[in-house]
Amino acid sequence: MKKQFISTLCLSISLLLFTQCEKPSEKNTNTPTTVAGTPQHSPENFAIVIHGGAGTITKSNMTDERRKAYQEKLQEALDTGYAILARGGNSLEAVQKTINIMEDSPLFNAGKGAVLNSLGKNELDASIMDGKTLNTGAVAGVSGIRNPINAARLVMDSTKHVMLGGKGAEDFARLHGLTFEDASYFITEDRMRQLKRAQDKEKGIETHSVSLNDRLDEGKFGTVGAVAIDKNGTIAAGTSTGGMTNKKYGRIGDTPIIGAGTYANNLTCGISCTGTGEYFIRTLAAHEASNLIQYKKLPLKDALDNVIKQIGDLGGSGGMIGLDKEANIAWSFNTEGMYRGFKKSDHTQSIEFYND
Amino acid sequence: MKKQFISTLCLSISLLLFTQCEKPSEKNTNTPTTVAGTPQHSPENFAIVIHGGAGTITKSNMTDERRKAYQEKLQEALDTGYAILARGGNSLEAVQKTINIMEDSPLFNAGKGAVLNSLGKNELDASIMDGKTLNTGAVAGVSGIRNPINAARLVMDSTKHVMLGGKGAEDFARLHGLTFEDASYFITEDRMRQLKRAQDKEKGIETHSVSLNDRLDEGKFGTVGAVAIDKNGTIAAGTSTGGMTNKKYGRIGDTPIIGAGTYANNLTCGISCTGTGEYFIRTLAAHEASNLIQYKKLPLKDALDNVIKQIGDLGGSGGMIGLDKEANIAWSFNTEGMYRGFKKSDHTQSIEFYND
């Protein structure tokens, strides 16, 4: 009896909170909203949302050529994942293959073109999570693996472990036949210049003649991530990154940390983050968003905004993308921009760069 | 007006839930309870709670001699932390120094006497968190550092990072003058036999003549951890471990993962975990408990029980210790035993091994 009363009260509060939190859509139909739709997942209701990093480029530095390059690559990534979902494939595969497209492109800070550590090497992190089983896999600080997200998937599928690090993780990936590449495959001239400038700055040397291209992505974050829900209602999320330019001492950021940079749970949502990873770890950003949905009954968008505010209050910056169990999509960021896009089975889609 | 109404409703629900969830204490005054005391932290209300691992020894294998050794070492650890708190020291220092006592003892799977990986080496993990600032530090897969929890503290205090891994973390610790020891300092005969048996078993070789001592701790987890609240009401939590015997490929468990094995937040509680780390990562055990307190208004004990049930449902085992902002202490585990103890400024204390 008491339980029934509590349930009724809880329901009332949830409804009230929901009513209060829900904001009218200020955008066209292509804009992600958090208006909860059908309470049950519809079999044809699938979607994918991606990001290519937050704060990587300022509006004033964007050229038409560069915009076109990002637009095309993000579209290719979205189309890849969407096609898998449309033919009834699972969300894990969609997330993985979508991230592969961005890992293979030098435009982003993941796989080819990832930033360099203080020794001029790539140290890559990635993680992936299955929202149905809560299975997950991650690799931290690996070099040479062409697609770190595939290594994360392999950890999830082929071990009883969640996270493998450094040389051990590389040995494991090699044993299982993952593709390796020489250092030269990963390293781009842009990233070498970026490292040199970071190291010069550390020594007190200021570089005056910096070209537009040189300034791009400087000290910023181009982590990539994807979240998808498939026709069966299973949510998956994944994230892949090269971390921070000039990073030292085996620094590990939020990307390979389940609950920080990546989280998926069919009960709530899937999340992928990008930004100053330390703040996303301290706030357990992805898990926090999921719990705000599960325990505080916040809509997805409000949950993401709440977490980004927590991160901002601590002094951090970055962004998050998410997708809930009704295939609603939302994102939130406190940087000038975040490369992002979504594509849904209701034929809405969008690719956006800035807060407009 | 609507907000006020919601607040009143929320308060009612919280009170109702609290009334419903609170259980009468079934134990004597030395037993940790979750009965919330003063709503404000009293300046003299300080406490420390520790664990030395869950499931490390079965009741049938416990000897008087062994019991005495653990009892004495746990008491020494508790007394060390308590003395720091009693003289007005901060909870971070209490946690760190308490863990040092257990790291320096070969009785536990941390520091000296930590389990060996598949190469016969120690790979140690540790993390620490400050509940006031949400600052945190962690090291993963380090060798040679005498007290990994000190390295975690150093990461927190001396870098803008949260987590350093492998050789990079060792270089960082060496640069800052932390004490290093040769491999021989860490490795005990018990651990070498344990590794051999694990490797024999992997090859299908069953060892028949196993002594009592040999069986102890086999395949089990002796992670150590501490949570404290100081006179200022600041909560800190820390955990240190050698991970799993015969671990391979740079496996990282929950201990260095903030929100999984360790979490502290002055708004809610401090938590340290031990067990099959992968399940504590997948459930974000420590952060989940904190959120159940913050968002579901569960008392500490119910929050821990809820998380241990989630872990059990996934197939995992282990335990958690916690302490909330009113200095209430609780623990929960689904193993036969967990080495644990607490000491409070109200002169209650206890050291317990099993579920009795």
XYZ file of C-alpha atoms in Angstrom:
712
model
C 0.000 0.000 0.000
C 2.794 2.324 1.055
C 4.709 1.260 -2.034
C 1.761 2.060 -4.257
C 1.517 5.490 -2.704
C 5.215 6.086 -3.251
C 4.964 4.886 -6.851
C 2.102 7.268 -7.462
C 4.000 10.132 -5.884
C 7.129 9.248 -7.872
C 5.141 9.155 -11.074
C 3.614 12.526 -10.290
C 7.035 14.016 -9.638
C 8.475 12.472 -12.771
C 5.666 13.883 -14.827
C 5.981 17.278 -13.193
C 9.755 17.320 -13.633
C 9.362 16.163 -17.181
C 6.836 18.874 -17.905
C 9.063 21.429 -16.289
C 12.259 20.284 -17.969
C 10.932 19.794 -21.437
C 11.723 22.756 -23.617
C 9.914 23.699 -26.761
C 11.914 22.821 -29.820
C 13.543 25.977 -31.113
C 14.772 24.373 -34.283
C 13.520 22.782 -37.421
C 12.745 19.086 -37.733
C 16.377 18.317 -38.288
C 17.227 19.376 -34.773
C 17.664 16.697 -32.115
C 15.011 16.946 -29.462
C 14.419 15.222 -26.176
C 10.688 14.973 -26.409
C 10.044 11.426 -25.357
C 8.095 9.577 -27.986
C 6.658 6.110 -27.725
C 7.261 4.521 -24.356
C 8.119 1.248 -26.101
C 10.935 1.067 -28.629
C 9.483 0.720 -32.083
C 11.236 -1.927 -34.200
C 11.781 0.514 -37.027
C 13.032 3.261 -34.753
C 16.806 3.282 -35.172
C 19.336 6.075 -35.145
C 22.985 7.013 -34.986
C 24.679 10.115 -33.576
C 28.379 10.936 -33.907
C 30.956 13.514 -32.897
C 34.398 14.380 -34.204
C 35.558 16.377 -31.208
C 34.663 19.618 -29.468
C 36.478 22.896 -29.624
C 38.791 21.753 -32.372
C 38.332 24.762 -34.559
C 37.081 28.262 -33.989
C 34.450 29.783 -36.218
C 36.827 32.509 -37.312
C 39.325 29.934 -38.544
C 36.935 27.830 -40.578
C 37.427 27.880 -44.331
C 34.973 26.657 -46.950
C 37.416 23.962 -47.995
C 37.886 22.699 -44.461
C 34.178 22.807 -43.745
C 33.524 20.727 -46.852
C 36.122 18.134 -45.858
C 34.606 17.674 -42.398
C 31.063 17.722 -43.745
C 31.837 14.957 -46.227
C 33.707 12.763 -43.784
C 31.057 13.082 -41.081
C 28.386 12.260 -43.683
C 30.344 9.188 -44.785
C 30.642 8.066 -41.156
C 26.919 8.600 -40.519
C 25.925 6.829 -43.725
C 28.128 3.859 -42.867
C 26.526 3.331 -39.472
C 23.029 4.071 -40.724
C 23.320 1.513 -43.535
C 24.260 -1.188 -41.014
C 21.288 -0.309 -38.822
C 18.924 -0.103 -41.791
C 19.738 -3.628 -42.929
C 19.037 -4.891 -39.400
C 22.667 -4.932 -38.220
C 23.423 -4.403 -34.552
C 24.340 -1.116 -32.940
C 27.767 -2.349 -31.811
C 28.781 -2.999 -35.403
C 27.325 0.339 -36.509
C 29.275 2.196 -33.822
C 32.500 0.365 -34.581
C 32.379 0.792 -38.368
C 31.331 4.429 -38.069
C 34.264 5.145 -35.791
C 36.594 3.295 -38.191
C 35.761 5.871 -40.886
C 36.842 8.697 -38.587
C 39.880 6.800 -37.250
C 41.061 6.306 -40.837
C 40.743 10.009 -41.625
C 43.540 12.449 -40.681
C 40.901 15.114 -39.958
C 40.303 13.787 -36.444
C 42.393 13.061 -33.370
C 42.024 9.286 -33.532
C 43.845 6.560 -35.443
C 45.564 8.150 -38.484
C 46.326 11.755 -37.669
C 46.073 11.374 -33.903
C 48.032 13.871 -31.818
C 51.560 13.049 -30.677
C 52.810 12.535 -27.136
C 55.931 14.227 -25.765
C 58.126 11.569 -27.412
C 56.574 12.200 -30.836
C 54.603 8.952 -30.671
C 50.920 8.097 -30.872
C 49.360 6.647 -27.754
C 45.774 5.783 -28.570
C 42.797 5.063 -26.327
C 39.383 3.611 -27.176
C 36.367 1.999 -25.564
C 33.062 0.464 -26.598
C 30.004 -0.624 -24.621
C 26.939 -2.774 -25.255
C 23.890 -1.323 -23.529
C 22.020 -4.629 -23.503
C 24.556 -6.719 -21.575
C 26.663 -3.899 -20.097
C 29.625 -5.707 -21.636
C 32.436 -3.381 -22.484
C 36.007 -3.289 -23.740
C 38.743 -0.670 -23.700
C 42.379 -0.173 -24.601
C 44.617 2.543 -23.177
C 47.938 3.900 -24.408
C 48.388 1.635 -27.430
C 50.591 2.312 -30.443
C 50.524 0.844 -33.920
C 46.987 -0.539 -33.857
C 45.306 0.947 -36.917
C 41.811 0.993 -35.381
C 41.875 1.129 -31.592
C 38.077 0.782 -31.434
C 38.471 -2.673 -32.998
C 40.910 -3.576 -30.231
C 38.380 -2.382 -27.645
C 35.720 -4.540 -29.290
C 38.100 -7.512 -29.259
C 38.742 -7.039 -25.523
C 34.982 -7.056 -24.997
C 34.292 -10.099 -27.159
C 37.349 -12.276 -26.536
C 38.398 -11.774 -22.925
C 36.854 -11.726 -19.487
C 38.522 -8.365 -19.015
C 37.335 -4.842 -19.645
C 40.506 -2.842 -20.071
C 43.968 -3.657 -21.389
C 46.816 -1.161 -21.385
C 50.053 -0.409 -23.242
C 52.275 -3.110 -24.678
C 50.122 -5.874 -23.187
C 47.140 -4.606 -25.128
C 49.253 -4.399 -28.309
C 50.456 -8.001 -27.837
C 46.856 -9.086 -27.397
C 45.731 -7.254 -30.538
C 48.609 -8.711 -32.561
C 47.824 -12.224 -31.335
C 44.279 -11.796 -32.607
C 45.359 -10.544 -36.005
C 44.333 -6.892 -35.803
C 45.875 -4.627 -38.427
C 49.007 -2.769 -37.363
C 50.604 0.166 -39.133
C 54.036 1.793 -38.967
C 54.407 5.052 -37.083
C 54.567 6.873 -40.438
C 50.991 5.841 -41.243
C 49.643 7.683 -38.218
C 51.821 10.789 -38.115
C 50.845 13.846 -40.152
C 52.842 17.016 -40.689
C 50.142 19.034 -38.943
C 50.527 16.963 -35.789
C 54.322 17.233 -35.856
C 54.125 21.014 -36.099
C 51.511 21.040 -33.365
C 53.792 19.042 -31.057
C 56.755 21.297 -31.807
C 54.730 24.386 -30.952
C 53.471 22.811 -27.719
C 57.030 21.935 -26.742
C 58.361 25.366 -27.738
C 55.643 26.980 -25.659
C 56.608 24.789 -22.707
C 60.186 26.103 -23.062
C 58.920 29.667 -23.260
C 59.462 29.977 -27.012
C 56.563 31.723 -28.714
C 56.048 31.024 -32.398
C 54.908 34.154 -34.190
C 54.488 33.086 -37.783
C 51.757 30.513 -37.408
C 49.683 29.821 -40.477
C 45.966 29.269 -40.345
C 46.360 25.538 -40.796
C 48.966 25.459 -38.059
C 46.597 27.009 -35.588
C 43.855 24.541 -36.335
C 43.227 21.999 -33.635
C 46.011 23.445 -31.525
C 45.755 22.217 -27.968
C 42.219 21.149 -28.740
C 40.447 17.870 -28.830
C 39.339 15.936 -31.864
C 38.268 12.719 -30.186
C 35.678 10.786 -32.214
C 32.639 8.910 -30.959
C 29.392 7.294 -32.001
C 26.216 6.114 -30.313
C 23.567 3.998 -32.043
C 20.310 2.234 -31.323
C 19.357 -0.670 -33.568
C 16.033 -2.167 -34.618
C 16.096 -4.387 -31.540
C 16.382 -1.393 -29.242
C 19.964 -2.177 -28.246
C 22.083 0.884 -27.604
C 25.861 0.885 -28.148
C 28.431 3.625 -27.642
C 32.097 3.961 -28.550
C 34.873 6.544 -28.415
C 38.403 6.671 -29.877
C 41.165 9.238 -29.389
C 44.834 10.126 -29.483
C 44.466 12.100 -26.277
C 46.393 15.337 -25.713
C 49.262 16.772 -27.741
C 52.600 16.532 -25.906
C 51.079 14.300 -23.207
C 53.575 12.744 -20.858
C 54.070 9.942 -18.429
C 51.469 7.612 -19.880
C 48.583 10.000 -19.296
C 45.218 8.277 -19.722
C 42.156 10.424 -20.388
C 38.445 9.713 -20.206
C 38.060 7.935 -23.540
C 38.996 4.418 -22.346
C 37.270 4.898 -18.991
C 33.831 3.323 -19.000
C 31.357 5.713 -17.381
C 33.575 8.724 -18.071
C 34.014 9.006 -21.865
C 31.678 6.204 -22.936
C 28.590 4.531 -21.520
C 25.598 2.593 -22.831
C 22.632 1.124 -21.017
C 19.417 0.004 -22.708
C 17.491 1.222 -19.661
C 18.573 4.801 -20.233
C 20.867 5.970 -23.015
C 24.197 5.774 -24.784
C 26.802 8.530 -24.442
C 30.148 9.495 -25.975
C 32.222 12.432 -24.715
C 35.032 14.675 -25.910
C 36.953 17.413 -24.138
C 39.362 17.870 -21.247
C 39.195 14.241 -20.220
C 40.203 14.760 -16.604
C 36.955 16.597 -15.878
C 34.903 13.930 -17.580
C 36.585 11.366 -15.310
C 36.034 13.391 -12.148
C 32.337 13.803 -12.922
C 31.926 10.289 -14.414
C 30.221 12.252 -17.157
C 28.632 9.477 -19.228
C 27.433 7.427 -16.254
C 26.217 10.556 -14.485
C 24.032 11.428 -17.482
C 22.601 7.911 -17.513
C 21.831 8.074 -13.794
C 20.167 11.470 -14.116
C 17.818 9.832 -16.605
C 17.333 6.672 -14.557
C 17.069 8.096 -11.055
C 16.073 11.748 -11.552
C 13.912 11.046 -14.593
C 15.495 13.896 -16.531
C 15.024 13.925 -20.289
C 18.227 13.178 -22.205
C 18.961 16.773 -23.207
C 18.556 18.053 -19.647
C 20.785 15.261 -18.358
C 23.545 16.208 -20.813
C 23.193 19.932 -20.035
C 23.365 19.147 -16.311
C 26.612 17.194 -16.708
C 28.223 19.782 -18.996
C 27.374 22.391 -16.350
C 29.033 20.250 -13.665
C 32.113 19.998 -15.902
C 32.098 23.735 -16.570
C 31.756 24.493 -12.852
C 34.925 22.468 -12.201
C 36.740 24.380 -14.965
C 36.529 21.787 -17.719
C 35.307 22.066 -21.276
C 34.048 19.768 -23.968
C 30.916 18.115 -25.197
C 28.751 15.021 -25.142
C 26.452 13.295 -27.592
C 23.676 10.969 -26.517
C 20.744 8.913 -27.662
C 18.047 7.481 -25.412
C 16.006 4.297 -25.521
C 13.279 5.992 -27.578
C 15.944 6.990 -30.135
C 15.758 10.648 -29.152
C 19.039 12.390 -29.840
C 20.699 15.217 -27.935
C 24.055 16.874 -27.456
C 25.536 19.470 -25.179
C 28.864 21.331 -25.163
C 30.443 24.401 -23.619
C 33.054 24.915 -26.350
C 32.597 27.158 -29.363
C 31.832 24.192 -31.512
C 31.569 20.442 -31.721
C 31.694 18.443 -34.937
C 28.553 16.368 -34.773
C 25.724 14.805 -36.679
C 22.861 12.358 -36.525
C 20.723 10.271 -38.852
C 17.447 8.630 -37.879
C 15.005 6.138 -39.334
C 12.354 8.876 -39.362
C 14.413 10.453 -42.177
C 15.690 13.371 -40.124
C 19.399 14.075 -40.211
C 21.816 16.892 -39.578
C 25.507 17.746 -39.462
C 26.491 20.738 -37.337
C 29.707 22.424 -36.285
C 28.869 25.381 -34.086
C 26.202 26.487 -31.683
C 23.866 27.744 -34.340
C 5.488 27.985 -6.909
C 5.674 24.832 -8.994
C 9.232 24.355 -7.796
C 8.163 24.686 -4.188
C 5.497 22.101 -4.735
C 8.000 19.750 -6.313
C 10.455 20.301 -3.472
C 7.783 19.467 -0.932
C 6.806 16.368 -2.847
C 10.460 15.329 -3.196
C 11.013 15.814 0.515
C 7.966 13.730 1.306
C 9.150 10.976 -0.970
C 12.655 11.092 0.475
C 11.300 10.837 3.984
C 8.971 8.030 3.025
C 11.703 6.149 1.194
C 14.059 6.718 4.068
C 11.513 5.435 6.555
C 10.874 2.464 4.369
C 14.520 1.662 3.697
C 15.900 2.162 7.170
C 16.288 -1.133 8.922
C 16.522 -1.651 12.637
C 20.055 -2.366 13.727
C 20.403 -6.079 14.277
C 23.830 -5.824 15.834
C 25.562 -4.377 18.851
C 26.898 -0.840 19.035
C 30.085 -1.861 17.290
C 28.185 -2.638 14.136
C 28.147 -0.065 11.355
C 24.699 1.285 10.764
C 23.178 3.565 8.223
C 20.843 5.403 10.543
C 21.354 8.985 9.514
C 22.376 11.081 12.480
C 22.786 14.830 12.554
C 21.917 16.474 9.268
C 24.954 18.732 9.626
C 28.427 17.272 10.026
C 29.560 17.719 13.603
C 33.165 18.959 13.873
C 34.104 16.124 16.196
C 32.406 13.488 14.069
C 35.218 11.726 12.249
C 35.699 8.134 11.196
C 37.686 5.702 9.115
C 36.658 2.435 7.485
C 39.011 0.008 5.743
C 39.072 -3.265 3.851
C 41.789 -5.760 3.063
C 39.979 -7.584 0.293
C 36.923 -9.770 -0.105
C 36.807 -13.503 -0.540
C 40.490 -13.926 0.190
C 40.087 -16.720 2.664
C 37.348 -19.171 3.463
C 36.155 -19.678 7.005
C 37.195 -23.312 6.943
C 40.763 -22.335 6.090
C 41.217 -19.690 8.769
C 43.699 -20.558 11.516
C 44.043 -18.770 14.852
C 47.517 -17.645 13.894
C 46.387 -16.207 10.593
C 43.383 -14.535 12.139
C 45.628 -12.882 14.713
C 48.009 -11.604 12.023
C 45.187 -9.988 10.049
C 43.494 -8.655 13.168
C 46.691 -6.943 14.295
C 47.540 -5.469 10.913
C 44.027 -4.158 10.305
C 44.057 -2.630 13.808
C 47.403 -0.969 13.106
C 46.027 0.431 9.848
C 42.858 1.729 11.536
C 44.811 3.246 14.435
C 47.165 5.007 12.016
C 44.356 6.711 10.127
C 42.338 7.415 13.246
C 45.287 9.135 14.968
C 45.685 11.467 11.975
C 41.989 12.349 12.048
C 41.977 12.772 15.838
C 44.758 15.353 15.732
C 42.827 17.301 13.097
C 44.648 15.901 10.080
C 42.822 15.637 6.782
C 41.066 12.587 5.453
C 43.313 12.316 2.391
C 46.356 11.898 4.586
C 44.515 9.440 6.834
C 43.483 7.327 3.835
C 46.943 7.393 2.296
C 48.853 6.499 5.488
C 46.349 3.800 6.399
C 46.724 2.200 2.995
C 50.527 2.437 3.310
C 50.364 0.131 6.343
C 48.526 -2.486 4.308
C 50.696 -1.980 1.198
C 53.785 -2.612 3.329
C 52.354 -5.858 4.719
C 52.654 -9.107 2.721
C 49.251 -10.169 4.057
C 47.413 -8.209 1.382
C 47.393 -8.037 -2.408
C 48.906 -4.552 -2.653
C 52.474 -3.252 -2.574
C 54.694 -5.877 -0.887
C 53.149 -9.290 -1.416
C 50.968 -8.270 -4.356
C 50.008 -11.027 -6.771
C 52.140 -11.710 -9.854
C 51.186 -11.287 -13.488
C 51.781 -13.964 -16.136
C 55.418 -12.851 -16.470
C 56.051 -13.210 -12.723
C 56.049 -9.437 -12.236
C 54.026 -7.079 -10.081
C 51.781 -4.637 -11.899
C 50.193 -2.397 -9.333
C 47.160 -0.098 -9.526
C 45.968 2.573 -7.106
C 43.677 5.584 -6.914
C 42.694 8.258 -4.422
C 39.944 10.887 -4.424
C 39.161 14.045 -2.481
C 35.425 14.399 -1.869
C 35.608 18.151 -1.337
C 37.167 19.157 -4.662
C 36.501 15.956 -6.636
C 40.229 15.988 -7.360
C 41.613 12.570 -7.955
C 44.738 10.695 -8.979
C 45.428 7.178 -10.188
C 48.220 4.975 -11.483
C 47.725 1.796 -13.497
C 50.115 -1.070 -14.198
C 53.162 0.276 -12.375
C 56.112 -1.772 -11.126
C 58.729 -0.974 -8.510
C 56.877 1.835 -6.737
C 56.809 0.813 -3.072
C 53.532 2.559 -2.306
C 51.323 2.997 -5.378
C 48.772 5.008 -3.377
C 51.496 7.653 -2.871
C 51.966 7.778 -6.634
C 48.215 8.239 -7.070
C 48.301 11.094 -4.548
C 51.229 12.660 -6.397
C 49.310 12.519 -9.689
C 46.441 14.293 -7.952
C 48.566 16.956 -6.286
C 51.271 17.605 -8.871
C 49.700 17.237 -12.295
C 46.638 18.401 -14.152
C 46.004 14.770 -14.990
C 43.984 12.097 -13.268
C 45.515 8.850 -14.457
C 49.015 7.823 -15.500
C 49.846 4.343 -16.751
C 52.805 1.957 -17.001
C 56.364 3.134 -17.558
C 55.271 6.758 -17.928
C 53.766 6.673 -14.451
C 56.945 5.072 -13.090
C 59.109 7.782 -14.704
C 56.869 10.416 -13.164
C 57.083 8.824 -9.704
C 60.874 8.514 -9.949
C 61.200 12.135 -11.021
C 59.307 13.164 -7.899
C 61.458 11.056 -5.598
C 59.005 8.334 -4.611
C 60.569 5.246 -3.043
C 61.278 2.383 -5.424
C 62.092 -1.191 -4.473
C 63.621 -4.136 -6.340
C 61.339 -6.887 -7.553
C 62.572 -9.064 -4.682
C 61.034 -6.685 -2.134
C 57.548 -7.264 -3.509
C 57.605 -10.946 -4.374
C 56.751 -13.507 -1.698
C 57.041 -17.292 -1.932
C 53.277 -17.608 -1.466
C 52.639 -15.475 -4.531
C 55.170 -17.399 -6.633
C 53.488 -20.710 -5.734
C 50.102 -19.140 -6.434
C 51.228 -18.054 -9.904
C 52.684 -21.476 -10.652
C 49.435 -23.173 -9.701
C 47.419 -20.731 -11.811
C 49.687 -21.408 -14.778
C 49.644 -25.177 -14.196
C 45.881 -25.084 -14.066
C 45.819 -23.157 -17.331
C 47.894 -25.966 -18.885
C 45.554 -28.574 -17.437
C 47.964 -29.655 -14.682
C 46.184 -30.142 -11.360
C 48.320 -29.837 -8.238
C 47.172 -32.336 -5.640
C 49.470 -31.718 -2.683
C 48.507 -28.169 -1.818
C 49.126 -27.081 1.743
C 46.680 -24.929 3.656
C 48.846 -21.860 3.228
C 49.114 -22.546 -0.469
C 45.374 -22.526 -0.877
C 44.974 -19.236 0.901
C 44.135 -16.325 -1.324
C 44.194 -18.525 -4.388
C 42.527 -16.814 -7.295
C 41.024 -14.410 -4.813
C 41.317 -10.716 -4.229
C 43.161 -8.981 -1.408
C 42.879 -5.416 -2.641
C 43.135 -2.850 0.161
C 41.164 0.333 0.627
C 40.248 3.057 3.071
C 37.613 5.767 3.359
C 37.742 8.544 5.941
C 35.871 11.665 6.982
C 37.801 14.317 8.888
C 36.787 16.974 11.406
C 36.041 19.362 8.552
C 33.595 16.940 7.001
C 35.825 16.177 4.026
C 35.548 12.637 2.752
C 38.457 10.871 1.033
C 38.708 7.386 -0.441
C 41.609 5.312 -1.750
C 42.280 1.817 -3.079
C 45.480 -0.094 -3.913
C 45.965 -3.518 -5.494
C 48.138 -5.958 -7.375
C 45.166 -7.048 -9.451
C 44.717 -10.676 -10.513
C 47.210 -13.536 -10.316
C 48.552 -14.532 -13.743
C 46.956 -11.490 -15.365
C 47.992 -10.862 -18.951
C 48.186 -8.245 -21.613
C 48.278 -5.251 -19.300
C 44.882 -5.972 -17.753
C 43.603 -3.013 -15.744
C 40.920 -3.640 -13.116
C 38.592 -1.337 -11.239
C 41.035 -0.089 -8.609
C 42.555 2.776 -10.645
C 39.228 3.630 -12.278
C 37.570 6.545 -10.534
C 33.884 5.782 -10.039
C 34.463 2.037 -10.310
C 36.817 1.014 -7.459
C 37.090 4.365 -5.688
C 34.886 7.438 -5.313
C 34.451 10.275 -2.835
C 32.023 13.181 -2.810
C 31.285 15.340 0.221
C 27.672 15.584 -0.920
C 27.158 11.859 -0.540
C 29.813 9.379 0.548
C 33.205 7.788 0.035
C 33.552 4.255 -1.334
C 36.307 1.685 -1.869
C 35.699 -1.648 -3.617
C 37.319 -5.049 -3.938
C 36.402 -8.055 -6.041
C 36.174 -9.089 -9.669
C 37.099 -5.667 -10.967
C 35.486 -6.016 -14.380
C 32.013 -6.098 -12.817
C 32.770 -3.061 -10.680
C 33.752 -1.226 -13.857
C 30.662 -2.288 -15.792
C 28.386 -1.108 -12.967
C 30.524 1.934 -12.070
C 30.066 0.551 -8.577
C 31.402 3.393 -6.430
C 29.782 6.187 -8.441
C 26.529 4.234 -8.683
C 26.364 3.984 -4.879
C 26.971 7.725 -4.585
C 24.227 8.477 -7.115
C 21.752 6.186 -5.365
C 22.319 8.302 -2.255
C 22.208 11.614 -4.110
C 19.379 11.011 -6.543
C 17.362 8.161 -5.034
C 17.945 9.276 -1.437
C 18.870 5.760 -0.358
C 20.683 5.369 2.935
C 24.325 4.319 2.507
C 23.812 0.668 3.452
C 20.908 0.248 1.022
C 22.938 1.913 -1.731
C 25.827 -0.516 -1.205
C 23.487 -3.520 -1.061
C 21.807 -2.339 -4.267
C 25.133 -2.127 -6.112
C 26.400 -5.475 -4.800
C 23.138 -6.991 -6.030
C 23.688 -5.448 -9.482
C 27.199 -6.934 -9.496
C 25.903 -10.315 -8.374
C 23.196 -10.278 -11.051
C 25.895 -9.810 -13.701
C 27.888 -12.714 -12.232
C 30.484 -10.752 -10.288
C 31.560 -11.012 -6.685
C 33.274 -8.814 -4.145
C 32.567 -6.142 -1.613
C 32.410 -2.435 -0.893
C 33.022 -0.254 2.137
C 31.537 3.185 2.519
C 31.079 6.126 4.789
C 28.573 8.940 4.332
C 28.642 12.655 5.104
C 27.238 12.052 8.595
C 30.084 9.591 9.262
C 27.761 6.599 9.135
C 29.632 3.502 8.067
C 28.419 0.561 6.014
C 29.702 -2.320 3.952
C 28.253 -4.928 1.672
C 29.684 -8.057 0.018
C 28.537 -11.242 -1.660
C 31.664 -13.264 -0.882
C 32.083 -15.519 2.139
C 34.124 -12.876 3.857
C 35.727 -9.472 3.605
C 38.555 -8.248 5.824
C 37.228 -4.992 7.163
C 37.074 -2.647 10.106
C 36.108 0.821 11.236
C 36.917 3.265 14.022
C 34.828 6.322 14.867
C 35.109 9.380 17.056
C 32.093 8.135 19.031
C 34.415 5.401 20.351
C 32.815 2.577 18.401
C 35.095 0.287 16.449
C 35.136 -3.172 14.981
C 37.207 -5.552 12.901
C 35.329 -8.313 11.091
C 36.192 -11.079 8.656
C 33.033 -12.992 7.817
C 29.343 -12.418 7.561
C 28.670 -12.934 11.229
